[in-house]
Amino acid sequence: RDWVVAAFNADRPFDQFLREQIAGDLLPTDDAELRRQRLIATGFLTLGPKVLAEVDETKMEMDIVDEQIDTLGRAVMGMTFGCARCHDHKFDPIGTADYYALAGIFKSTRTMDSFTKIARWHENSIATEAELAAKAEHDQQVATKKSEIDSLVAAANEQLKQSLGEGAALPDKPETQYPEETKQRLKQLRDALTTLEKAAPAMSTAMGVTDGDARNVAVHIRGSHLTLGDEASRGWPRVLSHDTSFNIGETESGRLQLADWLTRPDHPLTGRVFVNRIWRWHFGRGIVGSTDNFGELGERPLNPELLDWLTVEFAEQGWSIKAMHRLMMLSSVYRMSSTHDPECAAIDPENRWQWRAGVRRLEAEAIRDAMLAVSGTLDPTMGGSLLHVGNREFIFNHTSKDETKYDAPRRSLYLPVIRNHLYDVFQLFDYTDAGVVNGDRSTST
């Protein structure tokens, strides 16, 4: 979250933003801090609803791959891929071979460290130079203490061997026959070593991904990993690419190539989808009304020429999100009044063509933030966490001793989102399911 906020505030070009979220760990850099930030960015692929106690490990892995494909497809490409896990898409030209070409990329990506019992996600080290120096110093202290113990044991064994006479073998447990003074000294050293090892300096880590064992995935007949068909080479949907030579090396997952393809100048779909999201944010409805679905079951663009023009402007402005916000907000359509016009209303009663400014209710987060702001209690502090358990430790609902508190005056962006115990204000004002992509919130009040 903090990485995303900083990236938007710095107006990081969206193509670079996207490349870092998909393949930040694979982007070359000699800048240690930039490397740390890019590793944090890959948390985009780790987050989401993941069952961590699935008995069938292979199914769990493929479920995680499916969630990653679905998230990337809806959020970035405006397409639904999920049904192609079991059969060719019934409406869009996406076949099972296309789905499993993408699946190979994410199966070749290490998202989890373990799939047994309670699974464990992967964490990338983002240790700072100070942390690495502290660890090196601590490791040296541990090594010195172990060397001191080894020297004492070696000397005591030699002394014991001499006392037993020439040719005699040491007993199985020689320490039992050490002099009492030696025993006490050895215990002191071992206790000190235990204390020292427990005091190891903390090293910063971040949920994220890295490349795993590169492999292609066979088509799963009807979505079952127990019934396999032909192997699908790693890649992306051919219907969206003029060049079907994906150039993914045998030892590469393909994430970097996927990120590069999504942000190519001659691949306008990514820009269209994101520009449409910005338009939807400002006007309440996208040029394509189905924000997450540009496919056959989605809505046709109301003004395709405008969408294409905005997409070209977005690219020519260096994928600057702030520049696109400025362009839309300085437009005459954004500055329309909300005055009713009977003649326009007769032609376009739903205001689809934006002949007046639409009146919209604030989102749940903005309602809460506005109340705090007008009362003078809003805390503008940025970054950090309000969870009172350790970072990424489990937290449960209101029946738990670790009950989540929502009384902090921070912006709603920082409030914990507990899936089985959502904040009451959020529930009341149509807060969306944070576990899935949802570009179009409903409004019931």
mmCIF file of N, CA and C in Angstrom, residues 338-410:
data_model
loop_
_atom_site.group_PDB
_atom_site.id
_atom_site.type_symbol
_atom_site.label_atom_id
_atom_site.label_comp_id
_atom_site.label_asym_id
_atom_site.label_seq_id
_atom_site.Cartn_x
_atom_site.Cartn_y
_atom_site.Cartn_z
ATOM 1 N N SER A 338 -24.910 20.961 -13.013
ATOM 2 C CA SER A 338 -25.885 19.875 -12.851
ATOM 3 C C SER A 338 -27.307 20.335 -13.184
ATOM 4 N N THR A 339 -27.421 21.497 -13.833
ATOM 5 C CA THR A 339 -28.741 22.044 -14.182
ATOM 6 C C THR A 339 -29.493 21.112 -15.130
ATOM 7 N N HIS A 340 -30.752 20.917 -14.832
ATOM 8 C CA HIS A 340 -31.579 20.031 -15.657
ATOM 9 C C HIS A 340 -32.006 20.735 -16.944
ATOM 10 N N ASP A 341 -31.931 20.020 -18.053
ATOM 11 C CA ASP A 341 -32.357 20.536 -19.353
ATOM 12 C C ASP A 341 -33.398 19.572 -19.911
ATOM 13 N N PRO A 342 -34.680 19.963 -19.952
ATOM 14 C CA PRO A 342 -35.740 19.050 -20.411
ATOM 15 C C PRO A 342 -35.491 18.498 -21.810
ATOM 16 N N GLU A 343 -34.955 19.321 -22.696
ATOM 17 C CA GLU A 343 -34.721 18.866 -24.067
ATOM 18 C C GLU A 343 -33.654 17.772 -24.106
ATOM 19 N N CYS A 344 -32.561 17.982 -23.380
ATOM 20 C CA CYS A 344 -31.499 16.967 -23.321
ATOM 21 C C CYS A 344 -31.983 15.715 -22.601
ATOM 22 N N ALA A 345 -32.767 15.925 -21.555
ATOM 23 C CA ALA A 345 -33.270 14.792 -20.785
ATOM 24 C C ALA A 345 -34.180 13.914 -21.623
ATOM 25 N N ALA A 346 -34.913 14.513 -22.544
ATOM 26 C CA ALA A 346 -35.797 13.734 -23.407
ATOM 27 C C ALA A 346 -34.995 12.857 -24.363
ATOM 28 N N ILE A 347 -33.838 13.344 -24.784
ATOM 29 C CA ILE A 347 -32.993 12.593 -25.718
ATOM 30 C C ILE A 347 -32.130 11.567 -24.986
ATOM 31 N N ASP A 348 -31.582 11.971 -23.835
ATOM 32 C CA ASP A 348 -30.633 11.125 -23.089
ATOM 33 C C ASP A 348 -31.005 11.148 -21.611
ATOM 34 N N PRO A 349 -32.075 10.447 -21.226
ATOM 35 C CA PRO A 349 -32.555 10.528 -19.840
ATOM 36 C C PRO A 349 -31.558 9.996 -18.812
ATOM 37 N N GLU A 350 -30.668 9.106 -19.213
ATOM 38 C CA GLU A 350 -29.694 8.546 -18.273
ATOM 39 C C GLU A 350 -28.395 9.346 -18.228
ATOM 40 N N ASN A 351 -28.321 10.421 -18.987
ATOM 41 C CA ASN A 351 -27.130 11.278 -19.010
ATOM 42 C C ASN A 351 -25.879 10.496 -19.435
ATOM 43 N N ARG A 352 -26.043 9.555 -20.324
ATOM 44 C CA ARG A 352 -24.906 8.771 -20.791
ATOM 45 C C ARG A 352 -23.921 9.637 -21.570
ATOM 46 N N TRP A 353 -24.399 10.705 -22.196
ATOM 47 C CA TRP A 353 -23.537 11.566 -22.997
ATOM 48 C C TRP A 353 -23.055 12.791 -22.223
ATOM 49 N N GLN A 354 -23.259 12.778 -20.911
ATOM 50 C CA GLN A 354 -22.704 13.806 -20.025
ATOM 51 C C GLN A 354 -23.133 15.221 -20.424
ATOM 52 N N TRP A 355 -24.419 15.430 -20.684
ATOM 53 C CA TRP A 355 -24.890 16.783 -21.001
ATOM 54 C C TRP A 355 -25.038 17.638 -19.750
ATOM 55 N N ARG A 356 -24.946 17.027 -18.592
ATOM 56 C CA ARG A 356 -24.897 17.764 -17.324
ATOM 57 C C ARG A 356 -23.989 16.998 -16.371
ATOM 58 N N ALA A 357 -23.586 17.651 -15.299
ATOM 59 C CA ALA A 357 -22.773 16.972 -14.290
ATOM 60 C C ALA A 357 -23.647 16.013 -13.501
ATOM 61 N N GLY A 358 -23.194 14.790 -13.367
ATOM 62 C CA GLY A 358 -23.952 13.806 -12.611
ATOM 63 C C GLY A 358 -23.745 13.984 -11.117
ATOM 64 N N VAL A 359 -24.794 13.794 -10.354
ATOM 65 C CA VAL A 359 -24.712 13.892 -8.894
ATOM 66 C C VAL A 359 -24.459 12.495 -8.346
ATOM 67 N N ARG A 360 -23.384 12.363 -7.574
ATOM 68 C CA ARG A 360 -23.015 11.045 -7.054
ATOM 69 C C ARG A 360 -22.767 11.115 -5.558
ATOM 70 N N ARG A 361 -23.074 10.024 -4.881
ATOM 71 C CA ARG A 361 -22.771 9.925 -3.462
ATOM 72 C C ARG A 361 -21.292 9.600 -3.289
ATOM 73 N N LEU A 362 -20.698 10.103 -2.226
ATOM 74 C CA LEU A 362 -19.307 9.779 -1.938
ATOM 75 C C LEU A 362 -19.158 8.290 -1.638
ATOM 76 N N GLU A 363 -17.941 7.778 -1.842
ATOM 77 C CA GLU A 363 -17.654 6.400 -1.471
ATOM 78 C C GLU A 363 -17.579 6.295 0.047
ATOM 79 N N ALA A 364 -17.642 5.068 0.544
ATOM 80 C CA ALA A 364 -17.635 4.836 1.991
ATOM 81 C C ALA A 364 -16.424 5.481 2.657
ATOM 82 N N GLU A 365 -15.241 5.317 2.046
ATOM 83 C CA GLU A 365 -14.035 5.866 2.650
ATOM 84 C C GLU A 365 -14.075 7.389 2.694
ATOM 85 N N ALA A 366 -14.563 7.997 1.610
ATOM 86 C CA ALA A 366 -14.608 9.462 1.544
ATOM 87 C C ALA A 366 -15.623 10.036 2.523
ATOM 88 N N ILE A 367 -16.720 9.316 2.755
ATOM 89 C CA ILE A 367 -17.718 9.776 3.736
ATOM 90 C C ILE A 367 -17.083 9.846 5.117
ATOM 91 N N ARG A 368 -16.393 8.780 5.495
ATOM 92 C CA ARG A 368 -15.751 8.761 6.815
ATOM 93 C C ARG A 368 -14.667 9.838 6.898
ATOM 94 N N ASP A 369 -13.829 9.949 5.866
ATOM 95 C CA ASP A 369 -12.757 10.940 5.880
ATOM 96 C C ASP A 369 -13.316 12.359 5.946
ATOM 97 N N ALA A 370 -14.431 12.599 5.244
ATOM 98 C CA ALA A 370 -15.044 13.930 5.257
ATOM 99 C C ALA A 370 -15.549 14.285 6.647
ATOM 100 N N MET A 371 -16.144 13.316 7.335
ATOM 101 C CA MET A 371 -16.630 13.573 8.699
ATOM 102 C C MET A 371 -15.476 13.905 9.633
ATOM 103 N N LEU A 372 -14.370 13.173 9.491
ATOM 104 C CA LEU A 372 -13.204 13.464 10.327
ATOM 105 C C LEU A 372 -12.621 14.830 9.980
ATOM 106 N N ALA A 373 -12.622 15.172 8.699
ATOM 107 C CA ALA A 373 -12.037 16.446 8.269
ATOM 108 C C ALA A 373 -12.836 17.635 8.792
ATOM 109 N N VAL A 374 -14.163 17.600 8.645
ATOM 110 C CA VAL A 374 -14.977 18.742 9.078
ATOM 111 C C VAL A 374 -14.996 18.871 10.595
ATOM 112 N N SER A 375 -14.735 17.767 11.298
ATOM 113 C CA SER A 375 -14.686 17.835 12.761
ATOM 114 C C SER A 375 -13.310 18.239 13.260
ATOM 115 N N GLY A 376 -12.350 18.347 12.332
ATOM 116 C CA GLY A 376 -11.003 18.768 12.702
ATOM 117 C C GLY A 376 -10.175 17.687 13.350
ATOM 118 N N THR A 377 -10.572 16.429 13.225
ATOM 119 C CA THR A 377 -9.846 15.344 13.895
ATOM 120 C C THR A 377 -9.087 14.444 12.933
ATOM 121 N N LEU A 378 -9.149 14.699 11.633
ATOM 122 C CA LEU A 378 -8.482 13.825 10.664
ATOM 123 C C LEU A 378 -6.972 13.894 10.838
ATOM 124 N N ASP A 379 -6.351 12.744 10.967
ATOM 125 C CA ASP A 379 -4.897 12.639 11.083
ATOM 126 C C ASP A 379 -4.328 12.400 9.681
ATOM 127 N N PRO A 380 -3.582 13.361 9.126
ATOM 128 C CA PRO A 380 -3.094 13.227 7.747
ATOM 129 C C PRO A 380 -1.821 12.402 7.615
ATOM 130 N N THR A 381 -1.365 11.789 8.697
ATOM 131 C CA THR A 381 -0.140 10.995 8.641
ATOM 132 C C THR A 381 -0.216 9.960 7.522
ATOM 133 N N MET A 382 0.880 9.811 6.792
ATOM 134 C CA MET A 382 0.902 8.861 5.685
ATOM 135 C C MET A 382 1.768 7.658 6.032
ATOM 136 N N GLY A 383 1.362 6.494 5.533
ATOM 137 C CA GLY A 383 2.165 5.284 5.682
ATOM 138 C C GLY A 383 1.936 4.566 6.994
ATOM 139 N N GLY A 384 2.472 3.363 7.066
ATOM 140 C CA GLY A 384 2.378 2.580 8.289
ATOM 141 C C GLY A 384 1.124 1.736 8.342
ATOM 142 N N SER A 385 0.935 1.085 9.491
ATOM 143 C CA SER A 385 -0.181 0.158 9.668
ATOM 144 C C SER A 385 -0.903 0.442 10.972
ATOM 145 N N LEU A 386 -2.203 0.156 10.995
ATOM 146 C CA LEU A 386 -2.999 0.298 12.212
ATOM 147 C C LEU A 386 -3.276 -1.052 12.868
ATOM 148 N N LEU A 387 -2.773 -2.122 12.288
ATOM 149 C CA LEU A 387 -2.968 -3.437 12.901
ATOM 150 C C LEU A 387 -2.176 -3.528 14.196
ATOM 151 N N HIS A 388 -2.773 -4.121 15.212
ATOM 152 C CA HIS A 388 -2.084 -4.241 16.489
ATOM 153 C C HIS A 388 -1.442 -5.608 16.656
ATOM 154 N N VAL A 389 -1.531 -6.455 15.641
ATOM 155 C CA VAL A 389 -0.758 -7.696 15.637
ATOM 156 C C VAL A 389 0.451 -7.466 14.746
ATOM 157 N N GLY A 390 1.391 -8.393 14.775
ATOM 158 C CA GLY A 390 2.576 -8.247 13.951
ATOM 159 C C GLY A 390 2.237 -8.204 12.472
ATOM 160 N N ASN A 391 3.100 -7.574 11.708
ATOM 161 C CA ASN A 391 2.857 -7.446 10.278
ATOM 162 C C ASN A 391 2.674 -8.812 9.631
ATOM 163 N N ARG A 392 1.562 -8.974 8.915
ATOM 164 C CA ARG A 392 1.209 -10.193 8.193
ATOM 165 C C ARG A 392 0.970 -11.385 9.112
ATOM 166 N N GLU A 393 0.709 -11.142 10.392
ATOM 167 C CA GLU A 393 0.242 -12.209 11.265
ATOM 168 C C GLU A 393 -1.269 -12.338 11.095
ATOM 169 N N PHE A 394 -1.813 -13.489 11.510
ATOM 170 C CA PHE A 394 -3.244 -13.724 11.341
ATOM 171 C C PHE A 394 -4.049 -12.847 12.304
ATOM 172 N N ILE A 395 -5.174 -12.354 11.803
ATOM 173 C CA ILE A 395 -6.089 -11.598 12.648
ATOM 174 C C ILE A 395 -7.503 -12.037 12.296
ATOM 175 N N PHE A 396 -8.360 -12.106 13.303
ATOM 176 C CA PHE A 396 -9.674 -12.690 13.088
ATOM 177 C C PHE A 396 -10.766 -11.651 13.346
ATOM 178 N N ASN A 397 -11.969 -12.128 13.674
ATOM 179 C CA ASN A 397 -13.108 -11.223 13.791
ATOM 180 C C ASN A 397 -13.241 -10.652 15.194
ATOM 181 N N HIS A 398 -14.409 -10.087 15.465
ATOM 182 C CA HIS A 398 -14.616 -9.380 16.723
ATOM 183 C C HIS A 398 -14.664 -10.310 17.931
ATOM 184 N N THR A 399 -14.730 -11.632 17.709
ATOM 185 C CA THR A 399 -14.740 -12.559 18.846
ATOM 186 C C THR A 399 -13.329 -12.886 19.306
ATOM 187 N N SER A 400 -12.344 -12.432 18.577
ATOM 188 C CA SER A 400 -10.961 -12.751 18.901
ATOM 189 C C SER A 400 -10.415 -11.782 19.937
ATOM 190 N N LYS A 401 -9.431 -12.247 20.674
ATOM 191 C CA LYS A 401 -8.765 -11.359 21.627
ATOM 192 C C LYS A 401 -7.981 -10.273 20.885
ATOM 193 N N ASP A 402 -7.738 -10.497 19.591
ATOM 194 C CA ASP A 402 -7.043 -9.519 18.768
ATOM 195 C C ASP A 402 -8.027 -8.656 17.987
ATOM 196 N N GLU A 403 -9.139 -8.319 18.632
ATOM 197 C CA GLU A 403 -10.185 -7.560 17.950
ATOM 198 C C GLU A 403 -9.620 -6.299 17.293
ATOM 199 N N THR A 404 -10.039 -6.073 16.068
ATOM 200 C CA THR A 404 -9.579 -4.911 15.320
ATOM 201 C C THR A 404 -10.305 -3.654 15.784
ATOM 202 N N LYS A 405 -9.562 -2.569 15.963
ATOM 203 C CA LYS A 405 -10.143 -1.295 16.388
ATOM 204 C C LYS A 405 -10.197 -0.342 15.194
ATOM 205 N N TYR A 406 -11.299 0.385 15.086
ATOM 206 C CA TYR A 406 -11.473 1.303 13.966
ATOM 207 C C TYR A 406 -11.603 2.751 14.440
ATOM 208 N N ASP A 407 -11.107 3.038 15.632
ATOM 209 C CA ASP A 407 -11.298 4.377 16.175
ATOM 210 C C ASP A 407 -10.134 5.323 15.872
ATOM 211 N N ALA A 408 -9.136 4.864 15.124
ATOM 212 C CA ALA A 408 -8.018 5.742 14.778
ATOM 213 C C ALA A 408 -8.481 6.805 13.784
ATOM 214 N N PRO A 409 -8.063 8.065 13.959
ATOM 215 C CA PRO A 409 -8.522 9.144 13.063
ATOM 216 C C PRO A 409 -7.725 9.234 11.766
ATOM 217 N N ARG A 410 -7.048 8.170 11.387
ATOM 218 C CA ARG A 410 -6.307 8.158 10.124
ATOM 219 C C ARG A 410 -7.270 8.057 8.945
#
